[in-house]
Amino acid sequence: MAKQILVTGGTGFIGSHTVVELQQAGYDVVIVDNLCNSKIETVDNIEKITGIRPQFECFDLTDVEKINAFFKKYTSIEAIIHFAALKAVGESVYKPLEYYRNNLNSLMNLLDCMKTYGVKNLVFSSSCTVYGQPDKLPVTENTPRKPAESPYGNTKAIAEDIMRDYAKANAEIGINCLALRYFNPIGAHPSALIGESPVGIPNNLVPYITQTAAGVREQLSIFGDDYNTPDGTCIRDFINVVDLAKAHVVAIDRLLSKKNKANYEYFNIGTGSGVSVMELVKAFEKSTGVKLNYKIVGRREGDIEKIWADTSLANNELGWKAEATIEDTLLFSWNWEKNCRGIK
Ligand code: NAD
Ligand code: UD1
């Protein structure tokens, strides 16, 4: 019988792509999402891609009663992938308690239930934000973490510490936690049926680019060209969302086949290459044939200059490697944007 996996935040951007990859790898998926940042139609679109409708439960993971009722109903869950979180960095600065409460209480409620209901394995969405601006590049998992720049970033650092301590305290009952530190996830499913749908004005670069190309935004602002980088714009490690989703399948396989080397592990999930903001804009124009209206403006507060991953640990230990090219990835984003807007 197919092994059952709980995917929290499974109608969200990364969660929905991961549900697809899990189903295609033969797993049976149950989604929990309160739809605070996603739409129920995503469940239909997942079914259109895979031919399998994932089970879906709509509730808030901070609700202790509801989460217990859920685990009483679903007694075959073997592992959890925990995506559900609030993720707007800027908003977290003026609503810190909302972020700490939502992101940390959800995690702690799940950890409590793992013990109560005998679920042994958890994969968690962490972020390269825990490294801040590193002193040395690329960053390995041994690169020291730096104090978080935002309450959102801090929820990731604290969540990692909570999982480390919880896994240690429950080692004898076989609890395992594995954190994936994502670099900059971009792209959409090649089917153009699922992708990223930011609410309001996008903060992140690629949704801003695709919305500008679609004519929804007038002009892309490039934040700063006076950084200490070859073309003066910031450098990031942009990881294709389907590649990222596949890393979760590999992480689940690892935990369920007991191949993990410690009961708390963490891995960088990126491509291993840095791409500048200007290079990304040029790659978008090249692969889509759409000319972007952009201007250079001042730096954005809180941005780090450059970061990219050393992915050797994920490559060697997980046997996972990013495969998509940046051009294909941007074309998938554009096809998704066009599909959402009804552009031919
Ligand atoms: P997303 O907002 O698209 O998905 C998160 C989902 O969780 C949403 O569908 C939302 O409705 C749900 N959710 C939030 N709080 C909930 C709660 N209390 N109960 C139930 N459901 C809840 O975000 P995403 O981009 O898919 O990110 C997924 C995870 O990856 C998050 O933990 C995020 O912090 C992390 N992450 C994202 C990025 C990125 O750039 N997208 C980078 C690093 C880490
Ligand atoms: C941000 C968060 C990070 C989070 C990630 C995913 C900050 C400081 N970091 O990463 O914690 O994990 O989002 O949600 O907020 N840019 C432009 N014009 C735009 C938008 C972005 O030039 O309109 C530039 C930025 O200055 C940056 C790069 O594009 O250099 C990437 O920005 P973005 O997509 O927002 O991601 P990060 O800032 O890397």
Coordinates of C-alpha atoms and ligand atoms in Angstrom, one line a residue:
M1 CA 0.0 0.0 0.0
A2 CA 1.2 3.5 -0.8
K3 CA 2.8 5.3 2.2
Q4 CA 0.8 8.2 3.4
I5 CA 2.4 11.7 3.7
L6 CA 0.9 14.8 5.3
V7 CA 1.8 17.9 3.4
T8 CA 1.0 21.1 5.4
G9 CA 0.8 24.2 3.2
G10 CA 0.2 21.8 0.3
T11 CA -1.9 24.2 -1.8
G12 CA 0.9 26.8 -1.6
F13 CA 3.6 27.5 -4.1
I14 CA 6.3 25.0 -3.1
G15 CA 3.8 22.6 -1.4
S16 CA 1.7 22.1 -4.5
H17 CA 4.7 21.2 -6.6
T18 CA 5.8 18.8 -4.0
V19 CA 2.4 17.1 -3.8
V20 CA 2.7 16.5 -7.5
E21 CA 6.2 15.0 -7.2
L22 CA 5.2 12.8 -4.2
Q23 CA 2.1 11.4 -6.0
Q24 CA 4.2 10.7 -9.1
A25 CA 6.7 8.9 -6.9
G26 CA 3.9 6.7 -5.6
Y27 CA 3.1 8.3 -2.2
D28 CA -0.5 8.9 -1.0
V29 CA -0.8 12.6 0.0
V30 CA -3.0 14.4 2.5
I31 CA -2.9 18.2 2.4
V32 CA -3.7 20.5 5.3
D33 CA -3.9 24.2 4.5
N34 CA -6.0 27.0 5.9
L35 CA -5.9 28.7 2.5
C36 CA -4.7 32.0 4.1
N37 CA -2.2 32.3 1.2
S38 CA -3.5 29.9 -1.4
K39 CA -6.6 28.8 -3.3
I40 CA -8.7 25.6 -3.2
E41 CA -8.6 25.4 -7.0
T42 CA -5.0 24.2 -6.6
V43 CA -6.3 20.8 -5.5
D44 CA -8.2 20.5 -8.9
N45 CA -5.0 21.5 -10.7
I46 CA -2.9 19.0 -8.9
E47 CA -5.4 16.4 -9.9
K48 CA -5.3 17.6 -13.5
I49 CA -1.5 17.0 -13.6
T50 CA -1.3 13.7 -11.8
G51 CA -4.7 12.2 -12.3
I52 CA -4.9 11.7 -8.5
R53 CA -6.9 13.9 -6.2
P54 CA -5.0 14.5 -2.9
Q55 CA -7.1 14.4 0.2
F56 CA -7.6 18.0 1.6
E57 CA -8.4 19.3 5.0
C58 CA -8.9 23.0 5.6
F59 CA -7.9 24.2 9.1
D60 CA -5.3 26.3 11.0
L61 CA -2.4 24.3 12.3
T62 CA -2.2 26.6 15.4
D63 CA -5.6 25.1 16.5
V64 CA -4.7 22.4 19.0
E65 CA -8.1 20.8 19.0
K66 CA -8.4 20.6 15.2
I67 CA -4.9 19.2 14.7
N68 CA -5.6 16.5 17.3
A69 CA -8.9 15.6 15.5
F70 CA -7.0 15.4 12.2
F71 CA -4.4 12.9 13.6
K72 CA -7.3 10.8 15.1
K73 CA -8.9 10.7 11.7
Y74 CA -5.7 10.0 9.6
T75 CA -4.0 7.1 11.4
S76 CA -1.7 5.9 8.6
I77 CA 0.5 9.0 8.2
E78 CA 4.2 8.0 8.1
A79 CA 5.8 11.3 7.5
I80 CA 5.1 15.1 7.4
I81 CA 6.4 17.8 5.2
H82 CA 5.8 21.1 6.9
F83 CA 5.5 24.0 4.5
A84 CA 2.7 25.9 6.2
A85 CA 4.0 29.3 7.3
L86 CA 3.6 33.0 6.8
K87 CA 6.5 34.2 4.6
A88 CA 6.3 37.9 3.9
V89 CA 9.6 39.3 5.2
G90 CA 8.5 42.9 5.2
E91 CA 5.1 42.2 6.9
S92 CA 6.9 40.2 9.6
V93 CA 8.7 43.3 10.7
Y94 CA 5.5 45.1 11.7
K95 CA 3.5 42.0 12.7
P96 CA 6.2 40.0 14.6
L97 CA 3.8 38.2 17.0
E98 CA 1.6 37.0 14.1
Y99 CA 4.7 35.5 12.5
Y100 CA 6.1 33.9 15.7
R101 CA 2.7 32.6 16.7
N102 CA 1.7 31.2 13.3
N103 CA 5.1 29.7 12.3
L104 CA 6.2 28.4 15.7
N105 CA 3.0 27.2 17.2
S106 CA 2.1 25.3 14.0
L107 CA 5.5 23.5 14.2
M108 CA 5.2 22.8 17.9
N109 CA 1.7 21.5 17.6
L110 CA 2.9 19.1 14.8
L111 CA 5.8 18.0 17.0
D112 CA 3.5 17.3 19.9
C113 CA 1.2 15.2 17.6
M114 CA 4.2 13.3 16.2
K115 CA 4.8 11.9 19.7
T116 CA 1.2 11.4 20.6
Y117 CA 0.2 9.7 17.4
G118 CA 3.5 7.9 16.6
V119 CA 4.5 9.8 13.4
K120 CA 8.3 9.6 13.3
N121 CA 9.4 11.7 10.4
L122 CA 9.3 15.4 9.6
V123 CA 10.8 17.4 6.7
F124 CA 10.8 21.2 7.3
S125 CA 11.1 24.2 5.0
S126 CA 14.0 26.3 6.2
S127 CA 15.7 29.1 4.3
C128 CA 19.2 30.4 3.4
T129 CA 18.0 33.5 5.3
V130 CA 19.6 31.8 8.3
Y131 CA 23.1 32.6 6.9
G132 CA 22.5 36.3 6.6
Q133 CA 25.4 37.8 4.5
P134 CA 28.0 35.1 4.8
D135 CA 31.7 36.0 5.2
K136 CA 32.7 33.3 2.7
L137 CA 31.0 32.0 -0.4
P138 CA 29.6 29.6 -1.4
V139 CA 27.9 28.7 1.9
T140 CA 28.1 25.1 3.2
E141 CA 26.1 23.7 6.0
N142 CA 29.0 24.5 8.3
T143 CA 28.9 28.2 7.5
P144 CA 27.8 29.8 10.8
R145 CA 24.3 31.1 11.0
K146 CA 24.0 34.9 11.6
P147 CA 21.4 36.7 13.6
A148 CA 18.1 37.0 11.6
E149 CA 17.4 40.3 9.8
S150 CA 13.6 39.9 10.3
P151 CA 11.1 38.2 12.5
Y152 CA 10.3 35.9 9.6
G153 CA 13.9 34.9 9.3
N154 CA 14.1 34.4 13.0
T155 CA 11.1 32.0 12.9
K156 CA 13.3 29.8 10.6
A157 CA 16.3 29.9 12.9
I158 CA 14.2 29.2 16.0
A159 CA 12.3 26.4 14.2
E160 CA 15.6 24.7 13.4
D161 CA 16.7 24.9 17.0
I162 CA 13.4 23.6 18.2
M163 CA 13.7 20.6 15.8
R164 CA 17.3 19.9 16.9
D165 CA 16.3 19.9 20.6
Y166 CA 13.1 17.9 20.0
A167 CA 14.8 15.3 17.9
K168 CA 17.6 14.9 20.5
A169 CA 15.1 14.6 23.4
N170 CA 13.1 11.9 21.5
A171 CA 15.9 10.0 19.9
E172 CA 15.0 6.8 21.8
I173 CA 11.6 6.7 20.2
G174 CA 13.0 7.2 16.8
I175 CA 11.9 10.8 15.9
N176 CA 13.7 12.3 12.9
C177 CA 13.6 15.9 11.7
L178 CA 15.3 17.1 8.5
A179 CA 15.5 20.8 7.5
L180 CA 16.0 21.9 3.9
R181 CA 17.4 25.3 3.6
Y182 CA 16.0 26.7 0.3
F183 CA 17.9 29.4 -1.6
N184 CA 15.6 31.4 -4.0
P185 CA 12.8 29.2 -5.3
I186 CA 11.4 30.3 -8.7
G187 CA 9.6 28.9 -11.7
A188 CA 6.3 27.0 -12.1
H189 CA 5.2 23.6 -13.2
P190 CA 5.8 22.9 -16.9
S191 CA 2.1 22.3 -17.3
A192 CA 1.4 25.9 -16.3
L193 CA -1.4 24.6 -14.0
I194 CA 0.4 25.4 -10.7
G195 CA 2.8 28.2 -9.8
E196 CA 3.4 31.2 -7.5
S197 CA 0.4 33.5 -6.9
P198 CA 1.5 36.4 -4.7
V199 CA -1.3 38.5 -3.2
G200 CA -1.1 42.2 -4.1
I201 CA 2.2 43.8 -5.3
P202 CA 4.9 41.1 -5.5
N203 CA 7.9 41.5 -3.2
N204 CA 10.0 38.8 -4.9
L205 CA 11.9 39.4 -8.1
V206 CA 10.4 36.8 -10.5
P207 CA 6.7 37.4 -9.9
Y208 CA 7.5 41.1 -10.4
I209 CA 9.2 40.4 -13.7
T210 CA 6.4 38.2 -15.1
Q211 CA 3.7 40.7 -14.0
T212 CA 5.7 43.5 -15.7
A213 CA 6.0 41.5 -18.8
A214 CA 2.2 40.8 -18.7
G215 CA 1.5 44.6 -18.4
V216 CA 0.1 44.3 -14.8
R217 CA 3.0 46.3 -13.5
E218 CA 4.4 49.2 -15.4
Q219 CA 8.1 48.8 -14.7
L220 CA 10.5 46.6 -12.8
S221 CA 12.7 48.4 -10.3
I222 CA 16.1 46.9 -9.9
F223 CA 17.2 47.6 -6.4
G224 CA 20.8 48.9 -6.7
D225 CA 23.6 48.5 -9.2
D226 CA 26.4 49.6 -7.0
Y227 CA 27.0 46.3 -5.1
N228 CA 30.4 44.7 -5.0
T229 CA 29.5 42.2 -7.8
P230 CA 30.6 42.0 -11.4
D231 CA 27.6 43.9 -12.8
G232 CA 26.8 45.8 -9.6
T233 CA 23.4 44.0 -9.0
C234 CA 22.8 41.5 -6.2
I235 CA 23.5 37.8 -6.7
R236 CA 21.2 34.9 -5.7
D237 CA 21.0 31.2 -6.2
F238 CA 17.7 30.7 -8.0
I239 CA 16.4 27.2 -7.7
N240 CA 13.7 25.7 -9.9
V241 CA 10.6 24.8 -7.9
V242 CA 10.2 21.4 -9.4
D243 CA 13.8 20.6 -8.6
L244 CA 13.1 21.8 -5.1
A245 CA 10.0 19.7 -4.9
K246 CA 12.0 16.6 -5.9
A247 CA 14.5 17.3 -3.0
H248 CA 11.5 16.8 -0.6
V249 CA 10.7 13.4 -2.2
V250 CA 14.4 12.4 -1.7
A251 CA 14.3 13.6 1.9
I252 CA 11.2 11.6 2.6
D253 CA 12.7 8.5 1.0
R254 CA 15.8 8.9 3.1
L255 CA 13.8 9.1 6.4
L256 CA 11.4 6.3 5.6
S257 CA 14.2 4.0 4.5
K258 CA 16.2 5.0 7.7
K259 CA 19.2 6.2 5.7
N260 CA 19.6 9.4 7.7
K261 CA 22.8 9.7 9.6
A262 CA 21.5 11.7 12.6
N263 CA 18.0 12.3 13.9
Y264 CA 18.3 16.0 13.0
E265 CA 19.9 16.9 9.7
Y266 CA 19.9 20.0 7.5
F267 CA 20.8 20.5 3.8
N268 CA 21.4 23.4 1.5
I269 CA 19.0 23.2 -1.5
G270 CA 20.2 25.4 -4.3
T271 CA 21.9 25.1 -7.7
G272 CA 25.4 25.9 -6.5
S273 CA 25.6 28.9 -8.9
G274 CA 25.1 32.6 -8.3
V275 CA 23.1 34.6 -10.9
S276 CA 22.8 38.4 -10.7
V277 CA 19.6 40.3 -10.8
M278 CA 20.6 41.8 -14.2
E279 CA 21.6 38.4 -15.6
L280 CA 18.2 37.0 -14.6
V281 CA 16.4 39.9 -16.3
K282 CA 18.5 39.3 -19.5
A283 CA 17.8 35.5 -19.3
F284 CA 14.1 36.2 -19.0
E285 CA 14.2 38.4 -22.1
K286 CA 16.2 35.9 -24.0
S287 CA 14.1 32.8 -23.2
T288 CA 10.7 34.5 -23.6
G289 CA 11.4 37.0 -26.3
V290 CA 9.7 39.7 -24.2
K291 CA 11.4 43.0 -23.6
L292 CA 11.2 44.1 -20.0
N293 CA 10.6 47.7 -19.0
Y294 CA 13.0 48.2 -16.1
K295 CA 15.0 50.9 -14.3
I296 CA 17.8 50.9 -11.8
V297 CA 16.7 52.5 -8.5
G298 CA 18.4 52.7 -5.0
R299 CA 19.1 49.7 -2.8
R300 CA 16.3 47.9 -0.9
E301 CA 16.8 48.0 2.8
G302 CA 17.8 44.7 4.3
D303 CA 19.0 43.1 1.1
I304 CA 22.2 41.1 1.2
E305 CA 24.7 41.6 -1.5
K306 CA 25.4 38.0 -2.6
I307 CA 24.7 34.5 -1.6
W308 CA 24.8 31.1 -3.3
A309 CA 25.0 27.5 -2.0
D310 CA 27.6 24.9 -1.9
T311 CA 25.3 21.9 -2.6
S312 CA 27.9 19.1 -2.2
L313 CA 26.2 17.7 0.9
A314 CA 22.8 17.4 -0.8
N315 CA 24.4 16.1 -4.0
N316 CA 26.4 13.4 -2.2
E317 CA 24.2 12.5 0.8
L318 CA 20.8 12.9 -0.7
G319 CA 21.8 12.0 -4.3
W320 CA 19.9 15.1 -5.4
K321 CA 21.0 17.8 -7.8
A322 CA 19.2 20.7 -9.4
E323 CA 18.7 20.1 -13.1
A324 CA 16.6 22.8 -14.8
T325 CA 18.3 25.7 -16.6
I326 CA 17.5 29.2 -15.6
E327 CA 16.1 29.9 -19.1
D328 CA 13.6 27.0 -18.9
T329 CA 12.7 27.9 -15.4
L330 CA 11.9 31.5 -16.4
L331 CA 9.9 30.3 -19.4
F332 CA 7.8 28.2 -17.0
S333 CA 7.2 31.2 -14.8
W334 CA 6.1 33.2 -17.8
N335 CA 3.8 30.4 -19.1
W336 CA 2.2 30.3 -15.7
E337 CA 1.7 34.1 -15.6
K338 CA 0.2 34.0 -19.1
N339 CA -2.1 31.2 -18.1
C340 CA -3.3 33.1 -15.0
R341 CA -4.0 36.2 -17.1
G342 CA -5.4 34.5 -20.1
I343 CA -2.6 35.7 -22.4
K344 CA -2.0 33.6 -25.5
Ligands
NAD1 P1 3.0 29.8 0.3 O1 2.5 31.0 1.1 O2 2.7 29.7 -1.1 O3 2.6 28.4 1.0 C1 2.4 28.3 2.4 C2 1.0 27.7 2.7 O4 0.8 27.5 4.1 C3 -0.1 28.6 2.1 O5 -1.0 27.8 1.3 C4 -0.9 29.0 3.4 O6 -2.3 29.1 3.1 C5 -0.6 27.9 4.4 N1 -0.6 28.3 5.8 C6 0.1 29.3 6.4 N2 -0.1 29.2 7.7 C7 -0.9 28.2 8.0 C8 -1.5 27.7 9.2 N3 -1.3 28.2 10.4 N4 -2.3 26.6 9.0 C9 -2.5 26.0 7.8 N5 -2.0 26.5 6.7 C10 -1.2 27.6 6.8 O7 4.6 29.8 0.6 P2 5.7 28.9 -0.2 O8 6.5 29.9 -1.0 O9 5.2 27.7 -0.8 O10 6.6 28.5 1.1 C11 6.5 27.3 1.7 C12 7.5 27.2 2.8 O11 8.8 27.4 2.4 C13 7.3 28.3 3.9 O12 7.6 27.7 5.2 C14 8.3 29.3 3.6 O13 8.7 30.1 4.7 C15 9.4 28.4 3.1 N6 10.4 29.1 2.2 C16 9.9 29.8 1.1 C17 10.8 30.5 0.3 C18 10.3 31.1 -1.0 O14 11.0 31.9 -1.5 N7 9.1 30.9 -1.4 C19 12.1 30.5 0.6 C20 12.6 29.8 1.7 C21 11.7 29.2 2.5
UD1_2 C1 13.6 37.3 0.2 C2 13.9 37.3 1.6 C3 14.2 35.9 2.1 C4 13.1 34.9 1.7 C5 12.9 35.0 0.2 C6 11.7 34.2 -0.3 C7 14.6 39.5 2.2 C8 15.8 40.3 2.7 N1 14.9 38.2 2.0 O1 14.8 36.9 -0.4 O2 14.3 35.8 3.5 O3 13.5 33.6 2.0 O4 12.6 36.4 -0.2 O5 10.5 34.8 0.0 O6 13.6 40.0 2.0 N2 14.7 42.7 -6.5 C9 14.7 43.7 -7.4 N3 13.5 44.2 -7.8 C10 12.3 43.7 -7.3 C11 12.4 42.6 -6.4 C12 13.6 42.1 -6.0 O7 15.7 44.2 -7.9 O8 11.2 44.2 -7.6 C13 16.1 42.1 -6.2 C14 16.3 42.2 -4.7 O9 16.9 43.4 -4.4 C15 17.3 41.0 -4.5 C16 16.8 40.0 -5.6 O10 16.1 40.8 -6.5 O11 18.6 41.4 -4.8 C17 16.0 38.9 -5.1 O12 14.9 39.4 -4.3 P1 13.7 38.6 -3.7 O13 13.1 37.8 -4.8 O14 12.8 39.5 -2.9 O15 14.4 37.5 -2.8 P2 15.5 37.8 -1.6 O16 15.5 39.2 -1.2 O17 16.7 37.1 -2.0

